[in-house]
PDB file of C-alpha atoms in Angstrom:
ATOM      1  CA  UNK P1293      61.092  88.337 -32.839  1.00  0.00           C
ATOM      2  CA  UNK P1294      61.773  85.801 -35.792  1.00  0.00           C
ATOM      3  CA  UNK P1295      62.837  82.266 -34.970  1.00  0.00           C
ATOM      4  CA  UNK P1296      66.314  82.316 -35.414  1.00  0.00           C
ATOM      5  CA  UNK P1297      66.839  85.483 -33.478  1.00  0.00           C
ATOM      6  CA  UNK P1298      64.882  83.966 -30.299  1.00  0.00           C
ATOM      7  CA  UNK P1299      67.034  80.974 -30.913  1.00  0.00           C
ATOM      8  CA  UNK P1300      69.947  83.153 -30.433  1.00  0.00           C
ATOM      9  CA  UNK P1301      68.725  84.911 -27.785  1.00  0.00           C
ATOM     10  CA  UNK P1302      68.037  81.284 -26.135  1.00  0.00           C
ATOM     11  CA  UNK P1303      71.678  80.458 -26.528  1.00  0.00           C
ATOM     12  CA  UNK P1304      73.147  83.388 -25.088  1.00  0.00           C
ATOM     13  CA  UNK P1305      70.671  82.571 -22.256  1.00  0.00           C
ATOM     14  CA  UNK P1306      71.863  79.527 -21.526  1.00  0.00           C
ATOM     15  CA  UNK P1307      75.713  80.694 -22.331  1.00  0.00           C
ATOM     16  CA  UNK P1308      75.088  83.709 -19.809  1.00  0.00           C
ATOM     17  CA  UNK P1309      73.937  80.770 -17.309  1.00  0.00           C
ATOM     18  CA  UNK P1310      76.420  78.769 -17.776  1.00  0.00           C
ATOM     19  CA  UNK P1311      79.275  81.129 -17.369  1.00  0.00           C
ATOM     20  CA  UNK P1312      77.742  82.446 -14.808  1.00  0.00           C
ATOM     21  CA  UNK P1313      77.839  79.234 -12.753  1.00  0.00           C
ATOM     22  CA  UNK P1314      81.301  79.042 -13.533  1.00  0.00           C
ATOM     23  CA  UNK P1315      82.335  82.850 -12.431  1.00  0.00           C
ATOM     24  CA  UNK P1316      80.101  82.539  -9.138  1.00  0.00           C
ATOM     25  CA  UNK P1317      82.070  79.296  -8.453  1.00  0.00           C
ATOM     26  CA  UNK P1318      85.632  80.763  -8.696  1.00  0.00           C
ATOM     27  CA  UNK P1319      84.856  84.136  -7.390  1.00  0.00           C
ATOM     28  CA  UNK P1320      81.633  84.794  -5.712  1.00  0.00           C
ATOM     29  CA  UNK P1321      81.437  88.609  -5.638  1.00  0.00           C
ATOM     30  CA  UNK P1322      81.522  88.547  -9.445  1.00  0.00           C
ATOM     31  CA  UNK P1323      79.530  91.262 -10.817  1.00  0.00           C
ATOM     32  CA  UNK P1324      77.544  91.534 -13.702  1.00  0.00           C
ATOM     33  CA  UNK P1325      80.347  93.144 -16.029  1.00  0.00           C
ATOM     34  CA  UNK P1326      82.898  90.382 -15.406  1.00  0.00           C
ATOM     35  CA  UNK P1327      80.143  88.031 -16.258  1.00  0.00           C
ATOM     36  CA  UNK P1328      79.360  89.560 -19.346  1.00  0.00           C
ATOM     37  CA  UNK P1329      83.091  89.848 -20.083  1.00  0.00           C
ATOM     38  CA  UNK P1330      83.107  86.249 -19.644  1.00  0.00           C
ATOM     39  CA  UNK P1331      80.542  85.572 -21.613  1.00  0.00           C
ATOM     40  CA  UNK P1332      81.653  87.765 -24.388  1.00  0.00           C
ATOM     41  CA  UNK P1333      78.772  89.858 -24.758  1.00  0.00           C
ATOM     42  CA  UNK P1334      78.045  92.941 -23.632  1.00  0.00           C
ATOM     43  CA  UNK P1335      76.644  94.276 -20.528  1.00  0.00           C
ATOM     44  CA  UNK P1336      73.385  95.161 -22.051  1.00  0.00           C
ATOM     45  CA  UNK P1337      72.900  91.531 -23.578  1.00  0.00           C
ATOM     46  CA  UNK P1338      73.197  90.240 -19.488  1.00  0.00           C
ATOM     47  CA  UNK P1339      70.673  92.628 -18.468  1.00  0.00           C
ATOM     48  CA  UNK P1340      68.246  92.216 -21.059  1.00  0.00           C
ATOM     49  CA  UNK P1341      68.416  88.643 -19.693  1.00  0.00           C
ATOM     50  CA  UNK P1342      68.380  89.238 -16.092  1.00  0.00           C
ATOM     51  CA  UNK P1343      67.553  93.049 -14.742  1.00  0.00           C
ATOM     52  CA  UNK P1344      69.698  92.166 -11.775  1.00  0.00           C
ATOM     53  CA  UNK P1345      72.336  89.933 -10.077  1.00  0.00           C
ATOM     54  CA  UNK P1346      69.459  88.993  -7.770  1.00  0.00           C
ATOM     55  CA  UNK P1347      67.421  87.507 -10.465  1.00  0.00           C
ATOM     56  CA  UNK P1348      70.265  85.754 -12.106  1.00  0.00           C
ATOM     57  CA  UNK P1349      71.447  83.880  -9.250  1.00  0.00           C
ATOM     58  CA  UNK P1350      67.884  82.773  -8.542  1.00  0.00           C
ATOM     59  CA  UNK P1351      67.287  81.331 -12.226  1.00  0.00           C
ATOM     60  CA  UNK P1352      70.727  79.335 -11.316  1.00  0.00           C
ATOM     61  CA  UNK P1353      69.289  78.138  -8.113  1.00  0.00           C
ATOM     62  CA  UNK P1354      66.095  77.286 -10.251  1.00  0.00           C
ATOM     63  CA  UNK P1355      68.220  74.977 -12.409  1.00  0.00           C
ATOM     64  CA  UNK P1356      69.813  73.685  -9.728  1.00  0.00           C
ATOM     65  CA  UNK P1357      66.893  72.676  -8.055  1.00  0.00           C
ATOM     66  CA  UNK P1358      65.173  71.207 -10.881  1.00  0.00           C
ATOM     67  CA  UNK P1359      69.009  69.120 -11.092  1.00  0.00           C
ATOM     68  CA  UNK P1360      68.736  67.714  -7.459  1.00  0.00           C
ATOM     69  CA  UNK P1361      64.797  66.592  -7.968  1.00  0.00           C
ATOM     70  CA  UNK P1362      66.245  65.004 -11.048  1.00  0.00           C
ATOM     71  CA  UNK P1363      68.855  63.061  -8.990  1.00  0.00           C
ATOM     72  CA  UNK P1364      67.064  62.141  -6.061  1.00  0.00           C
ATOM     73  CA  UNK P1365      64.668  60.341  -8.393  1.00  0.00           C
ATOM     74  CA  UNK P1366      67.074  59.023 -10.221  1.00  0.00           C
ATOM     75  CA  UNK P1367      68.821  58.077  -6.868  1.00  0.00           C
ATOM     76  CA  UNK P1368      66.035  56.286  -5.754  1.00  0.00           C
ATOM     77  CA  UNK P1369      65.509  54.205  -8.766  1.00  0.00           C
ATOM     78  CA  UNK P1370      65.757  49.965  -8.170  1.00  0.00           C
ATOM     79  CA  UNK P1371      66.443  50.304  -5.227  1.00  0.00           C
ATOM     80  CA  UNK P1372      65.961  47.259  -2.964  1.00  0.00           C
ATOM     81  CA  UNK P1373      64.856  49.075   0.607  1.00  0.00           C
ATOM     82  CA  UNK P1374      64.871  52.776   1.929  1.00  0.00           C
ATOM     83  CA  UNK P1375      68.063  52.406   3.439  1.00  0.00           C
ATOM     84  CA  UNK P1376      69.500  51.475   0.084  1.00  0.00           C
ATOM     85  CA  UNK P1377      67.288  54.656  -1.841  1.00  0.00           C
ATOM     86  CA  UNK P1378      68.030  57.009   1.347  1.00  0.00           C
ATOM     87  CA  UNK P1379      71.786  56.285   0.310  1.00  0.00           C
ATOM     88  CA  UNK P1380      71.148  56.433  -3.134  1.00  0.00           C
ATOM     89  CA  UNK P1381      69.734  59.694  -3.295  1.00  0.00           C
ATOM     90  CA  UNK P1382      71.920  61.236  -0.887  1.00  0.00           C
ATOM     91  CA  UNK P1383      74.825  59.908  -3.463  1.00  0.00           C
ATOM     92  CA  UNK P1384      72.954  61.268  -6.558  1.00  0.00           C
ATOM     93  CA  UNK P1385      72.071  64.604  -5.160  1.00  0.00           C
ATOM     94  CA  UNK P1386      75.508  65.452  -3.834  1.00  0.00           C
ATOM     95  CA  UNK P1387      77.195  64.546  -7.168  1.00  0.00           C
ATOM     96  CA  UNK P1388      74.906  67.444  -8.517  1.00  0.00           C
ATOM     97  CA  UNK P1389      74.620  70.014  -5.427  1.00  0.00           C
ATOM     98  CA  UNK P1390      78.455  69.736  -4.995  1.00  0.00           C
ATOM     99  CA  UNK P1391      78.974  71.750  -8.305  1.00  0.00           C
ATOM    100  CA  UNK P1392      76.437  74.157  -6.740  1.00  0.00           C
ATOM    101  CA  UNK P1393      76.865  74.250  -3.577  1.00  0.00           C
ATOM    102  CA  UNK P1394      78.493  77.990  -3.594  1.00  0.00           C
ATOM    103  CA  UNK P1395      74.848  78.741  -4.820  1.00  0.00           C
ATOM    104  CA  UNK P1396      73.286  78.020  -1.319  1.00  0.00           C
ATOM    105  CA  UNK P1397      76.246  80.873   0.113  1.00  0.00           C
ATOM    106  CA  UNK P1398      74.842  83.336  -2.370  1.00  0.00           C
ATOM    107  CA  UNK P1399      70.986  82.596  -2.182  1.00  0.00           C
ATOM    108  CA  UNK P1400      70.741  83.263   1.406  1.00  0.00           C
ATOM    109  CA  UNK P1401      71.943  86.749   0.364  1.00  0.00           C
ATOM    110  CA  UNK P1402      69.176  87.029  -2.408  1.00  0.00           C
ATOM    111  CA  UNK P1403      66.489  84.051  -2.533  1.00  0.00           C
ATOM    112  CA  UNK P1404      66.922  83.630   1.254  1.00  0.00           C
ATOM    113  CA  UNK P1405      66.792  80.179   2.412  1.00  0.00           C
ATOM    114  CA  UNK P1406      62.507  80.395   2.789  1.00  0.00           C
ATOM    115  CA  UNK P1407      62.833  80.489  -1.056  1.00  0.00           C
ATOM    116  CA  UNK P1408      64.817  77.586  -1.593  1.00  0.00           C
ATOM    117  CA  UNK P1409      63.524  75.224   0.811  1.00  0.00           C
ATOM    118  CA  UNK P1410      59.804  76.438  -1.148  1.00  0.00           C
ATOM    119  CA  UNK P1411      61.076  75.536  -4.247  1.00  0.00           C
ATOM    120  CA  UNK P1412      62.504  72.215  -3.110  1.00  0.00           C
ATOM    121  CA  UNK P1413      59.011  70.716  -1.964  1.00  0.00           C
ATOM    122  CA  UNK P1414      58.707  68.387  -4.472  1.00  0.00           C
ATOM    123  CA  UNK P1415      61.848  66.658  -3.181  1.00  0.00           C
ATOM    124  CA  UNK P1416      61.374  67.164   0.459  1.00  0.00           C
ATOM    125  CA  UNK P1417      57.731  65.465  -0.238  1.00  0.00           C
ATOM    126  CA  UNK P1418      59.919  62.513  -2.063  1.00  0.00           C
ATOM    127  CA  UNK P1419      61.880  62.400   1.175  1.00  0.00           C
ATOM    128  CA  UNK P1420      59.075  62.231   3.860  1.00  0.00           C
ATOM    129  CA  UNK P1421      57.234  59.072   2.268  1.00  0.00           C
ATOM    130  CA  UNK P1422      60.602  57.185   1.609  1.00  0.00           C
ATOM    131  CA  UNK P1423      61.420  58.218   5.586  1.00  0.00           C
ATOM    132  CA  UNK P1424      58.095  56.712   6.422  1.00  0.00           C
ATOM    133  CA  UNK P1425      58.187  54.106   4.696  1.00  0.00           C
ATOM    134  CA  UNK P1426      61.197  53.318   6.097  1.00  0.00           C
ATOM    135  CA  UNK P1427      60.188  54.254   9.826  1.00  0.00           C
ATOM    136  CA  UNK P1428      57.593  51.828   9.299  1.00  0.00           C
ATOM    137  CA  UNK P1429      58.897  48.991   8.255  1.00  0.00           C
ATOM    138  CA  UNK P1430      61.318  49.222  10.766  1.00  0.00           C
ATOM    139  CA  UNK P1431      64.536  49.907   8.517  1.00  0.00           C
ATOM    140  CA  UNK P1432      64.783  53.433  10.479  1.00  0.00           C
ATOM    141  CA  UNK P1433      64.233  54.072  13.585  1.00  0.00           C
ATOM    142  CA  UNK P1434      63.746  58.343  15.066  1.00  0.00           C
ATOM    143  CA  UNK P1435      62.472  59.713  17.373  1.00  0.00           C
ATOM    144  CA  UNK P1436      61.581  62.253  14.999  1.00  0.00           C
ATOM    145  CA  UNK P1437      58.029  62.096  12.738  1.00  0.00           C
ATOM    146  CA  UNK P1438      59.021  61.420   9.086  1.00  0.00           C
ATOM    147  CA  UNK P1439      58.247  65.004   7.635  1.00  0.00           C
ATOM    148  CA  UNK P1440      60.628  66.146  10.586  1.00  0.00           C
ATOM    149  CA  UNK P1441      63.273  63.928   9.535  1.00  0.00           C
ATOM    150  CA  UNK P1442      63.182  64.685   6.407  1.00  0.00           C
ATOM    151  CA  UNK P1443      63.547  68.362   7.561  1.00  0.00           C
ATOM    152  CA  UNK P1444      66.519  67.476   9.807  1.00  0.00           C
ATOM    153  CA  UNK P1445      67.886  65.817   6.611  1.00  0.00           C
ATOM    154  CA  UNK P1446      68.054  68.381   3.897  1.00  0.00           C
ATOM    155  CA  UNK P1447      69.329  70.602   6.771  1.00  0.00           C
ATOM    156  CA  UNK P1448      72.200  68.083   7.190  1.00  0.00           C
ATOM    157  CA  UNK P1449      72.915  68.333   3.251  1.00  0.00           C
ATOM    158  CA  UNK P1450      72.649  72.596   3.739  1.00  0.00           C
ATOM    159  CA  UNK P1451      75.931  72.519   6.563  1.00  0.00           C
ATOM    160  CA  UNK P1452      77.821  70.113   5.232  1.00  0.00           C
ATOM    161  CA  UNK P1453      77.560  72.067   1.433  1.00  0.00           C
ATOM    162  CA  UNK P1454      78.803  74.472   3.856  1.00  0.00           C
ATOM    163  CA  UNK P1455      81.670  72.975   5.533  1.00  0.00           C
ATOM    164  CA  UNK P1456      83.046  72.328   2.245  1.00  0.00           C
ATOM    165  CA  UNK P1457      82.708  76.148   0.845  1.00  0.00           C
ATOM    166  CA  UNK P1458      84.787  77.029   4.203  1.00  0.00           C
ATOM    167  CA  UNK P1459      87.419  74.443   4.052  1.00  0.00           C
ATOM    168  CA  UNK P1460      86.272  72.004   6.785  1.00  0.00           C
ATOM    169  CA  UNK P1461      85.394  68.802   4.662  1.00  0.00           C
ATOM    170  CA  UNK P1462      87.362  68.050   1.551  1.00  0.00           C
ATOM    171  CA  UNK P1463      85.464  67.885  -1.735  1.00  0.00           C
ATOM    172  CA  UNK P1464      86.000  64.498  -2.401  1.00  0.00           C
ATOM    173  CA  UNK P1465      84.815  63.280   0.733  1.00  0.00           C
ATOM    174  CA  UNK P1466      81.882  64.847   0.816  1.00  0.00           C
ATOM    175  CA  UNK P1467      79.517  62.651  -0.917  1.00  0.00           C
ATOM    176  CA  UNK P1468      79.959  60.024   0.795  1.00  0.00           C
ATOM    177  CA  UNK P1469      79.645  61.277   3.937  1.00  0.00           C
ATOM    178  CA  UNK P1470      76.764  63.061   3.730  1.00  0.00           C
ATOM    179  CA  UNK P1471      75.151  59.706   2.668  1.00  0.00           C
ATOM    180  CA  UNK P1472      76.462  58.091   6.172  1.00  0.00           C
ATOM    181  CA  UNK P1473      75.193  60.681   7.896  1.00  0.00           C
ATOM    182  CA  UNK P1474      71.725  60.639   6.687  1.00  0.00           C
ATOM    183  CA  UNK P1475      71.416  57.706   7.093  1.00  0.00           C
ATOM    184  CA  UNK P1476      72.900  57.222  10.927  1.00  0.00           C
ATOM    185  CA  UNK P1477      70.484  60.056  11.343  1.00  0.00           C
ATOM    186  CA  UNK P1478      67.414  57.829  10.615  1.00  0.00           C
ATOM    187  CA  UNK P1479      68.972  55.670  12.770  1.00  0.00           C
ATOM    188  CA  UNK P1480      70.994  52.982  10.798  1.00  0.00           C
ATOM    189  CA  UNK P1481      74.173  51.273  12.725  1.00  0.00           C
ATOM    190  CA  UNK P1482      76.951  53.673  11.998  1.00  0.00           C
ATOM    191  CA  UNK P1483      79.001  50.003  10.466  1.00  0.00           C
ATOM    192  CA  UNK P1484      76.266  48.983   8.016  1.00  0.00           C
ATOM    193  CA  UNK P1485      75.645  52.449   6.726  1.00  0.00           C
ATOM    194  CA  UNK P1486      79.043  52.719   6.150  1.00  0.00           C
ATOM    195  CA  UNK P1487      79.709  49.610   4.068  1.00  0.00           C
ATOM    196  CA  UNK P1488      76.471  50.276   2.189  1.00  0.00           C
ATOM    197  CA  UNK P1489      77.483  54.015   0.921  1.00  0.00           C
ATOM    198  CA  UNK P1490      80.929  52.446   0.198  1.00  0.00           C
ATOM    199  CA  UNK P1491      78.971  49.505  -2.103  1.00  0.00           C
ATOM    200  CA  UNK P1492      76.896  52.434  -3.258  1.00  0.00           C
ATOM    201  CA  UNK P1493      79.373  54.832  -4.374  1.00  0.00           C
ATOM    202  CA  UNK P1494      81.910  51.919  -5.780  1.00  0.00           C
ATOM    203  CA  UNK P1495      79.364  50.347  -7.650  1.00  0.00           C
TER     204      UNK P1495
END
């Protein structure tokens, strides 16, 4: 293959992802055809990409995945204790799951949820120290062991992605309260983890 066919190969890729996203978003039964209507290329172009629906839905939850780790670092960045990163990251990762979030709906059908809580290790692993950290220096208090609270956690994020695909928690809202609720979970006063998401998400 010469360069500036792979190129274009690469760019329907990433145009066949793309749409994708967007199809699966407005109607989640979309098949491959409509998809490669969308796209505007043909059906054989999707395929030659991705042999099944299966496999294209888990190279979106692949990017997706590698978009939260990027946001929970970022998230965490200058941040001036764990209750201030926990919030952070919560903020940062929701901004980026929320345009996702129909993904987790349609991974447990093909990735299962084993697959995606595998491939989001690195993060979890980013969670437990800055749980522990925080456990120990007394910022959170749990009964729970960090690595369980960090479990408990991305759980949390999971149900409430969720509640907004079925209507229960508006869009909008949902940021910010998954941030509260993380952190009440690691057992910050309810008041101050309020008016510290609020700072957060204002600032």
């Amino acid at each position: 293959m010469t360069t500036g066919s792979s190129s274009r190969a690469d760019a329907n890729r990433r145009r066949i992802l793309d749409v994708a996203l967007a199809e699966l978003l407005r109607d989640p039964d979309a098949s491959m055809d409509q998809i490669a209507r969308a796209a505007g290329v043909v059906r054989r172009t999707v395929y030659g990409h991705f042999p099944n629906r299966d496999a294209l839905i888990g190279t979106l939850v692949d990017g997706a995945v590698e978009a939260v780790a990027a946001a929970h670092s970022a998230g965490r960045e200058g941040a001036g204790d764990p209750a201030q990163a926990l919030a952070g990251s919560v903020l940062a990762v929701w901004e980026v799951a929320d345009r996702y979030r129909i993904l987790v709906s349609l991974a447990q059908r093909s990735v299962t949820m084993q697959g995606i809580r595998e491939r989001l290790a690195p993060v979890r692993e980013a969670s437990v120290a800055l749980l522990r950290e925080g456990l120990d220096r007394g910022v959170f208090s749990s009964p729970l062991p960090a690595p369980a609270l960090a479990y408990v956690h991305e759980q949390l994020l999971f149900a409430l992605m969720e509640a907004v695909n079925d209507g229960l928690l508006p869009p909008e809202q949902a940021g910010r309260s998954a941030a509260v609720t993380a952190l009440t979970a690691a057992g910050v006063p309810a008041s101050l983890a309020g008016s510290l998401v609020t700072r957060l998400a204002d600032a």
